[in-house]
mmCIF file of C-alpha atoms in Angstrom:
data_model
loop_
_atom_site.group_PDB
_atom_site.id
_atom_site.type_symbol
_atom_site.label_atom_id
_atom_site.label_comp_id
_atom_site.label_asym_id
_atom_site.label_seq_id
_atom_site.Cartn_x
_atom_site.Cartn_y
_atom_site.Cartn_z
ATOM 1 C CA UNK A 1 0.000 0.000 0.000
ATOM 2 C CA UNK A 2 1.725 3.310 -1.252
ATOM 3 C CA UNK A 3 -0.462 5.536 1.014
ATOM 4 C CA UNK A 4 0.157 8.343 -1.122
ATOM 5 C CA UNK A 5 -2.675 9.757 -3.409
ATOM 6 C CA UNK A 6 -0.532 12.227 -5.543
ATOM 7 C CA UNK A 7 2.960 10.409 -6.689
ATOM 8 C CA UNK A 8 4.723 13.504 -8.559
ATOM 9 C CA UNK A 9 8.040 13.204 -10.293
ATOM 10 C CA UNK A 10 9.469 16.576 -8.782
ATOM 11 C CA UNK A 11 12.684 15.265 -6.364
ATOM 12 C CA UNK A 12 12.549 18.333 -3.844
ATOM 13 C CA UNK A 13 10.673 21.122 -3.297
ATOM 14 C CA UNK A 14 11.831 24.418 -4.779
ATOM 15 C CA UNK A 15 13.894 25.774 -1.922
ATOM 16 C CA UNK A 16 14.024 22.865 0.287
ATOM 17 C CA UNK A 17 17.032 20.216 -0.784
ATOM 18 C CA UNK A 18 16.731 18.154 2.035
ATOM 19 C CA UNK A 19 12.646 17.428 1.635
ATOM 20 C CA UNK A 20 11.787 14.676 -1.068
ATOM 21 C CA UNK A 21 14.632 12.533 -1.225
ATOM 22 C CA UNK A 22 12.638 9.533 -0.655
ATOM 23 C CA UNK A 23 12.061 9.371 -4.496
ATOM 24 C CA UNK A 24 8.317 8.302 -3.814
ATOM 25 C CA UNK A 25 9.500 5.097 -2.372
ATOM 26 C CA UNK A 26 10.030 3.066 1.362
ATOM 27 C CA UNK A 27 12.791 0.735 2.685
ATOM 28 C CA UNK A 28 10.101 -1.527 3.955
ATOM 29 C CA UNK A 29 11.335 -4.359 6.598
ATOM 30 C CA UNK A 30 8.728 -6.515 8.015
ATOM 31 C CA UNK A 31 11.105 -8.185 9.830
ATOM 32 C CA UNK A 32 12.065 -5.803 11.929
ATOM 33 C CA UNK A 33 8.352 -5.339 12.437
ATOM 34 C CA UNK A 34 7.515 -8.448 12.985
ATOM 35 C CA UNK A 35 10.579 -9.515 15.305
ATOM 36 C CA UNK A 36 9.457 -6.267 17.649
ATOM 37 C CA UNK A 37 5.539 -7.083 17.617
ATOM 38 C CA UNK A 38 6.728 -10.789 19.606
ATOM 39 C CA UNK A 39 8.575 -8.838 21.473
ATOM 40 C CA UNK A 40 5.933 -6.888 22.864
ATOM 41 C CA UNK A 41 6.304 -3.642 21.123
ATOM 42 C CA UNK A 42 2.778 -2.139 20.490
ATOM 43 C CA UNK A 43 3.636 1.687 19.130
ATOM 44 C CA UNK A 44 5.591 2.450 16.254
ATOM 45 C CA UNK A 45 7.232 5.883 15.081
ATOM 46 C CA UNK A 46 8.703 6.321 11.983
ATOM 47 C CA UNK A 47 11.047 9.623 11.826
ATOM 48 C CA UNK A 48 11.743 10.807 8.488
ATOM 49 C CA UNK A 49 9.020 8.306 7.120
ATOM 50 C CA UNK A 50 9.030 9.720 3.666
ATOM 51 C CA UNK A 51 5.884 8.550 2.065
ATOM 52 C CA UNK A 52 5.007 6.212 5.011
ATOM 53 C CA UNK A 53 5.570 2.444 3.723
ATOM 54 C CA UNK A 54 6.644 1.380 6.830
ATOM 55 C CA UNK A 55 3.633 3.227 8.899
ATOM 56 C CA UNK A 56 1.207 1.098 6.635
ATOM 57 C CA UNK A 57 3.351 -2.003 7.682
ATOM 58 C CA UNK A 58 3.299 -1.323 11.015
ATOM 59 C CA UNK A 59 -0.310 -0.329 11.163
ATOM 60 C CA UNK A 60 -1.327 -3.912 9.555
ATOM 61 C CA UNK A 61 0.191 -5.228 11.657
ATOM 62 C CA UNK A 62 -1.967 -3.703 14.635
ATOM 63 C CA UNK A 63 0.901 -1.157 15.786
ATOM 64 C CA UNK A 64 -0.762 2.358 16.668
ATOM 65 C CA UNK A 65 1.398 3.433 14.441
ATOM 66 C CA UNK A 66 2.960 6.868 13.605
ATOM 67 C CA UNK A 67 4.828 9.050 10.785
ATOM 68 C CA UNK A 68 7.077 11.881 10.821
ATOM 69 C CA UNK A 69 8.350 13.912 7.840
ATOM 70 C CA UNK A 70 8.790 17.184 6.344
ATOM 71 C CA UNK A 71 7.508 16.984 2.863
ATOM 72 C CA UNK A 72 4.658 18.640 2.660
ATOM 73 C CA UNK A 73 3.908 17.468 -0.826
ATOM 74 C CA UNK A 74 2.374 14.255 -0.150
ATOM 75 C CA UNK A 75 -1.330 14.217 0.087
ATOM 76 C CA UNK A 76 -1.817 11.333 2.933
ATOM 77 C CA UNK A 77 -4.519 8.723 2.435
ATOM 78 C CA UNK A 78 -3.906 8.531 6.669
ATOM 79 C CA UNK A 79 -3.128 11.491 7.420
ATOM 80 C CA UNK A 80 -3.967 11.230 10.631
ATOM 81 C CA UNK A 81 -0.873 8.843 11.228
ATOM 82 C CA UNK A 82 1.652 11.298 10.188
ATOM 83 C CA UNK A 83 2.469 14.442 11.721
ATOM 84 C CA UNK A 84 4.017 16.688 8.762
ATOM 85 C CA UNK A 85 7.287 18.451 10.408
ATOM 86 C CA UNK A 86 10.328 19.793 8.614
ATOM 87 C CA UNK A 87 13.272 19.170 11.530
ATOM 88 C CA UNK A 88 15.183 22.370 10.227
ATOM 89 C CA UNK A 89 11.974 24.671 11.870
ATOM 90 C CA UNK A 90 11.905 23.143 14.856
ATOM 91 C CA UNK A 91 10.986 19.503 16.981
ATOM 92 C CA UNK A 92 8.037 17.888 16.071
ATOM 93 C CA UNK A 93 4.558 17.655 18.384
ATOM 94 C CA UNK A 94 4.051 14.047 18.605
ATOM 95 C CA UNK A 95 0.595 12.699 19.637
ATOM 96 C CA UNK A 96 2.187 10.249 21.890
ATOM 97 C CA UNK A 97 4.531 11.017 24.837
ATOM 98 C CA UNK A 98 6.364 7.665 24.032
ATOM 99 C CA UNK A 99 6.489 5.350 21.660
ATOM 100 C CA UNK A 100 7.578 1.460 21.964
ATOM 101 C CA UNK A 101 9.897 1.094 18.498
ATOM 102 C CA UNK A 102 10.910 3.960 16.658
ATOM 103 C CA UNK A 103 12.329 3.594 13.336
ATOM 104 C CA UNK A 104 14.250 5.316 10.714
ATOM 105 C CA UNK A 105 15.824 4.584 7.272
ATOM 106 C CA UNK A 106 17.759 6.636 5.232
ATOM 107 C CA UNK A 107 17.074 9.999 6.966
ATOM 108 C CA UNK A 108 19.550 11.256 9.623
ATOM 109 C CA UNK A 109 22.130 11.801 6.870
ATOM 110 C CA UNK A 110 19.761 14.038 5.008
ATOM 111 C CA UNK A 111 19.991 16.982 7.814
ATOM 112 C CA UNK A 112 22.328 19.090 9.116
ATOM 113 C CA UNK A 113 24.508 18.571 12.451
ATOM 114 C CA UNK A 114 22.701 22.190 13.600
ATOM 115 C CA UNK A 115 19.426 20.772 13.698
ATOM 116 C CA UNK A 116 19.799 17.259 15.536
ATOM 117 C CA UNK A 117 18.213 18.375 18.662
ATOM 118 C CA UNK A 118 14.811 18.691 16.525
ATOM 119 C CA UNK A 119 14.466 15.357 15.212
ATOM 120 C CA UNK A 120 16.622 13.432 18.257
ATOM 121 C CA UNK A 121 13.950 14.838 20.641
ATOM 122 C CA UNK A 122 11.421 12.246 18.555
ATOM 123 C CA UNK A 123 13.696 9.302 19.196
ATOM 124 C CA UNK A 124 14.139 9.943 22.850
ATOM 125 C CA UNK A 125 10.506 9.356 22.791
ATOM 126 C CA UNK A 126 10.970 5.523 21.653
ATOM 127 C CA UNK A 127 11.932 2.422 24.125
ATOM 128 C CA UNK A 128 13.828 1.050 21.309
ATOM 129 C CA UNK A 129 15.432 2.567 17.841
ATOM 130 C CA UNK A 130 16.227 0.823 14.746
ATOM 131 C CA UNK A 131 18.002 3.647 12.443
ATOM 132 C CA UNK A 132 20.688 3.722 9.584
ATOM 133 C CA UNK A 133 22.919 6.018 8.924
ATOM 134 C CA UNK A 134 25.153 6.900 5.967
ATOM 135 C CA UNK A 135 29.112 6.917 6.684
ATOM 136 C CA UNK A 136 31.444 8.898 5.890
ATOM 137 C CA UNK A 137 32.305 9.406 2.364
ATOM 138 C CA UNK A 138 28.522 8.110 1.512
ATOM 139 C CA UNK A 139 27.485 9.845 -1.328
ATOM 140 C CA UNK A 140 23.696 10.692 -2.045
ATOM 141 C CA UNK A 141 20.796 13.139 -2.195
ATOM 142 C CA UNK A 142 21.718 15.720 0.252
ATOM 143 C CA UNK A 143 24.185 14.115 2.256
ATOM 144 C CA UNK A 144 24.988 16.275 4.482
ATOM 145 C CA UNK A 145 25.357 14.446 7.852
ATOM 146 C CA UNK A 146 27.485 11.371 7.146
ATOM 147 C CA UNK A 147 29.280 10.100 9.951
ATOM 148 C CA UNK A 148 30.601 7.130 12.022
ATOM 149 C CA UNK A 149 28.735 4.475 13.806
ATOM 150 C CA UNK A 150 30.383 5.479 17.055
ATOM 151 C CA UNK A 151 29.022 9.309 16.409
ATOM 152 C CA UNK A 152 25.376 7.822 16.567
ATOM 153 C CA UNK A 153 26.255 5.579 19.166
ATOM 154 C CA UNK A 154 27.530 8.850 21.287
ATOM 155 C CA UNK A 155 24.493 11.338 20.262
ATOM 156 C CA UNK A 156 21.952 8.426 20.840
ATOM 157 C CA UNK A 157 23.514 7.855 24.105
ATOM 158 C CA UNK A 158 22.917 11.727 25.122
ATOM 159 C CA UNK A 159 19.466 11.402 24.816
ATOM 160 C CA UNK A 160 19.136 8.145 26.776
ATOM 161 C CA UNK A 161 19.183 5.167 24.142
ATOM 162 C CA UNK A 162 21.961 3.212 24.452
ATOM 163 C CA UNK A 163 23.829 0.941 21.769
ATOM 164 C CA UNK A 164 22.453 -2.808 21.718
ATOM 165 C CA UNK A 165 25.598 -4.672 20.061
ATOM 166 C CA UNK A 166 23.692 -8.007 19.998
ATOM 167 C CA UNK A 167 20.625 -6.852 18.890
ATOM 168 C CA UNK A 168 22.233 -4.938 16.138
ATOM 169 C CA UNK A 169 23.888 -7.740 14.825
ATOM 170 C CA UNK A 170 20.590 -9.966 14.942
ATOM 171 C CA UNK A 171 18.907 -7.246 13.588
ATOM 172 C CA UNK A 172 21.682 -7.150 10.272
ATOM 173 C CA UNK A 173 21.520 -10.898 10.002
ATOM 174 C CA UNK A 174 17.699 -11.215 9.388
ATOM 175 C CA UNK A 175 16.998 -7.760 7.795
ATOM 176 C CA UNK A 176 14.534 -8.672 4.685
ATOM 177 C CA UNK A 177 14.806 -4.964 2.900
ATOM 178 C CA UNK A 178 15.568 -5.300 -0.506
ATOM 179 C CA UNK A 179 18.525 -2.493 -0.135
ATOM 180 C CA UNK A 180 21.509 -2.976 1.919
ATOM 181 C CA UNK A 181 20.847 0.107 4.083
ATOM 182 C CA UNK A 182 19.651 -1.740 7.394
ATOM 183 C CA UNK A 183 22.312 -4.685 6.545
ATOM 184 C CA UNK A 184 24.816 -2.412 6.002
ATOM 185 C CA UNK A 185 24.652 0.640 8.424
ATOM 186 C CA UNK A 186 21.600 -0.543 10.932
ATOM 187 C CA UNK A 187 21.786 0.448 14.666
ATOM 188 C CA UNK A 188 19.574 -0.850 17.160
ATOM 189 C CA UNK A 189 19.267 1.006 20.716
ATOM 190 C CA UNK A 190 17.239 0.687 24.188
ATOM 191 C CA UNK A 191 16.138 2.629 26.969
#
């Protein structure tokens, strides 16, 4: 389910590089989902959820589920499941005070160091974080965040989420996205 009732070809919005680089597509893992719903998680927040594959996921799979992202482009067929916040104005209002999973793909690359506090305040509200990030060198749409696992691990730790080594791994091992991303560059972290 695509979610999306207006799929335009424009990249980003006039003005607004780092908005759109989701290329009117979602990472989707259902294993991740899947592996986190038997382990009791109930709430899901996606932050940077681009067009929202992985809110649908979660929501058919009976999450109260949740979407964050800053393109205000898309034309929602839920919109009630997404809260529409660009992270370089400012945190977003969540309609949760906590959240049991929160997830993110592809997205803290795409914003700059200045402006972590706005979209790191989201994560602090999750029990648990499954995230990639892009490393250095990375090259892509608006890179301009790329850094080292131990950075995350450090600025995750700050807001209370601490590095899970052996869930990461597990987590790398039994990813089912069709990209690498989660293989690759996946993090997992816990309250």
């Amino acid at each position: 389910m695509s979610g999306i009732k207006n799929k335009r070809v424009q990249h980003s919005p006039e003005g607004a590089p780092h908005l759109g680089g989701h290329n009117w597509r979602t990472h989707i893992d259902t294993f991740v989902l899947d592996h986190y719903k038997v382990k009791g998680c109930r709430s899901f927040l996606d932050i940077g959820c681009g067009v929202g594959g992985m809110v649908y996921n979660a929501l058919d799979r009976d999450y109260d589920a949740y979407g964050i992202d800053g393109d205000f482009r898309l034309e929602r067929e839920n919109p009630d499941n997404f809260i529409l916040q660009d992270f370089t104005k400012g945190p977003a209002n969540c309609v949760k005070t906590s959240f049991d999973l929160g997830w993110s793909c592809e997205f803290v690359e795409h914003v700059e160091q200045k402006y972590l506090d706005n979209f790191m305040q989201a994560f602090a509200l999750c029990k648990s974080v499954v995230m990639t990030y892009a490393p250095v060198g990375k090259e892509g749409h608006h890179h301009v965040n790329c850094n080292t696992q131990e950075y995350w691990i450090d600025m995750f730790a700050d807001y209370g989420l601490y590095y899970n080594a052996d869930q990461t791994k597990f987590i790398r091992a039994n990813s089912n996205m069709k990209q690498n991303f989660l293989r690759e560059y996946g993090l997992c972290f816990d309250k």
